[in-house]
Amino acid sequence: VNTCPAPRVNSNLLGQNVGNVVCVVGRVKGPAQGGIMYLEGPCGSDIIIDRSSASREIGSEFVEIVGLVKTDRTVEEMRSTDFGSDFDLKMYNEVVLLSNGAVKGIF
């Protein structure tokens, strides 16, 4: 089941998607503070999520965020989906790279 119609990206690809809606998956690094939450992204770098308009609490260790990439590469959350506590970020990063690379057309 494809839970995200937007392009799947990691932190390295955020700069190429400023102004676009994207899908990011990561490990929650702690509760949001001041509307900001940090995810450990699939390539190991942090992704900053602006949750100031979020309508639900995050309920798992891994989460998918669909949101708008702002000029500072922060992702403004539009919706989120819990992915549980058993998720392979490294394998997911391989999918991100494939879906943005030479075989982009099959995704």
PDB file of N, CA and C in Angstrom, residues 13-14 22 28 31 33-34 43 59-61 63 73 77 82 85 87 92 107:
ATOM      1  N   LEU A  13      18.098  15.118  -0.106  1.00  0.00           N
ATOM      2  CA  LEU A  13      17.271  15.532  -1.247  1.00  0.00           C
ATOM      3  C   LEU A  13      16.309  16.672  -0.923  1.00  0.00           C
ATOM      4  N   LEU A  14      16.273  17.115   0.329  1.00  0.00           N
ATOM      5  CA  LEU A  14      15.337  18.179   0.708  1.00  0.00           C
ATOM      6  C   LEU A  14      15.594  19.475  -0.060  1.00  0.00           C
ATOM      7  N   VAL A  22       6.614  16.583   0.034  1.00  0.00           N
ATOM      8  CA  VAL A  22       7.420  15.360   0.001  1.00  0.00           C
ATOM      9  C   VAL A  22       6.974  14.413   1.104  1.00  0.00           C
ATOM     10  N   VAL A  28      11.895   8.985  15.384  1.00  0.00           N
ATOM     11  CA  VAL A  28      11.630  10.145  16.237  1.00  0.00           C
ATOM     12  C   VAL A  28      12.723  10.233  17.299  1.00  0.00           C
ATOM     13  N   PRO A  31      10.252  14.053  21.910  1.00  0.00           N
ATOM     14  CA  PRO A  31       8.987  14.769  21.722  1.00  0.00           C
ATOM     15  C   PRO A  31       9.222  16.147  21.103  1.00  0.00           C
ATOM     16  N   GLN A  33       9.272  19.984  20.662  1.00  0.00           N
ATOM     17  CA  GLN A  33       9.432  21.097  21.594  1.00  0.00           C
ATOM     18  C   GLN A  33       9.251  22.386  20.815  1.00  0.00           C
ATOM     19  N   GLY A  34       8.300  23.190  21.256  1.00  0.00           N
ATOM     20  CA  GLY A  34       8.022  24.438  20.562  1.00  0.00           C
ATOM     21  C   GLY A  34       7.526  24.208  19.147  1.00  0.00           C
ATOM     22  N   CYS A  43      19.147   8.451   5.737  1.00  0.00           N
ATOM     23  CA  CYS A  43      20.571   8.502   5.398  1.00  0.00           C
ATOM     24  C   CYS A  43      21.429   8.868   6.607  1.00  0.00           C
ATOM     25  N   GLY A  59       2.739   8.391  17.636  1.00  0.00           N
ATOM     26  CA  GLY A  59       2.537   7.265  18.541  1.00  0.00           C
ATOM     27  C   GLY A  59       3.493   6.106  18.338  1.00  0.00           C
ATOM     28  N   SER A  60       4.620   6.335  17.635  1.00  0.00           N
ATOM     29  CA  SER A  60       5.562   5.237  17.435  1.00  0.00           C
ATOM     30  C   SER A  60       6.977   5.777  17.264  1.00  0.00           C
ATOM     31  N   GLU A  61       7.926   4.863  17.295  1.00  0.00           N
ATOM     32  CA  GLU A  61       9.331   5.236  17.167  1.00  0.00           C
ATOM     33  C   GLU A  61       9.668   5.716  15.749  1.00  0.00           C
ATOM     34  N   VAL A  63       8.153   7.074  11.957  1.00  0.00           N
ATOM     35  CA  VAL A  63       6.976   7.790  11.458  1.00  0.00           C
ATOM     36  C   VAL A  63       7.224   8.277  10.034  1.00  0.00           C
ATOM     37  N   ARG A  73      14.801  24.140   4.563  1.00  0.00           N
ATOM     38  CA  ARG A  73      14.797  22.674   4.479  1.00  0.00           C
ATOM     39  C   ARG A  73      14.034  22.007   5.617  1.00  0.00           C
ATOM     40  N   GLU A  77       4.764  19.780   8.508  1.00  0.00           N
ATOM     41  CA  GLU A  77       3.904  18.596   8.496  1.00  0.00           C
ATOM     42  C   GLU A  77       2.484  18.905   8.044  1.00  0.00           C
ATOM     43  N   ASP A  82       2.083   6.599  11.698  1.00  0.00           N
ATOM     44  CA  ASP A  82       2.985   5.829  12.547  1.00  0.00           C
ATOM     45  C   ASP A  82       3.440   4.572  11.811  1.00  0.00           C
ATOM     46  N   SER A  85       7.716   0.243  15.666  1.00  0.00           N
ATOM     47  CA  SER A  85       9.039   0.294  16.297  1.00  0.00           C
ATOM     48  C   SER A  85      10.054  -0.615  15.616  1.00  0.00           C
ATOM     49  N   PHE A  87      11.541  -0.895  11.992  1.00  0.00           N
ATOM     50  CA  PHE A  87      11.611  -0.379  10.626  1.00  0.00           C
ATOM     51  C   PHE A  87      13.073  -0.238  10.245  1.00  0.00           C
ATOM     52  N   TYR A  92      15.201   1.375   3.681  1.00  0.00           N
ATOM     53  CA  TYR A  92      14.320   2.409   3.158  1.00  0.00           C
ATOM     54  C   TYR A  92      15.116   3.446   2.371  1.00  0.00           C
ATOM     55  N   PHE A 107       8.646   3.932 -10.095  1.00  0.00           N
ATOM     56  CA  PHE A 107       8.040   4.244  -8.800  1.00  0.00           C
ATOM     57  C   PHE A 107       6.846   5.145  -8.958  1.00  0.00           C
TER      58      PHE A 107
END
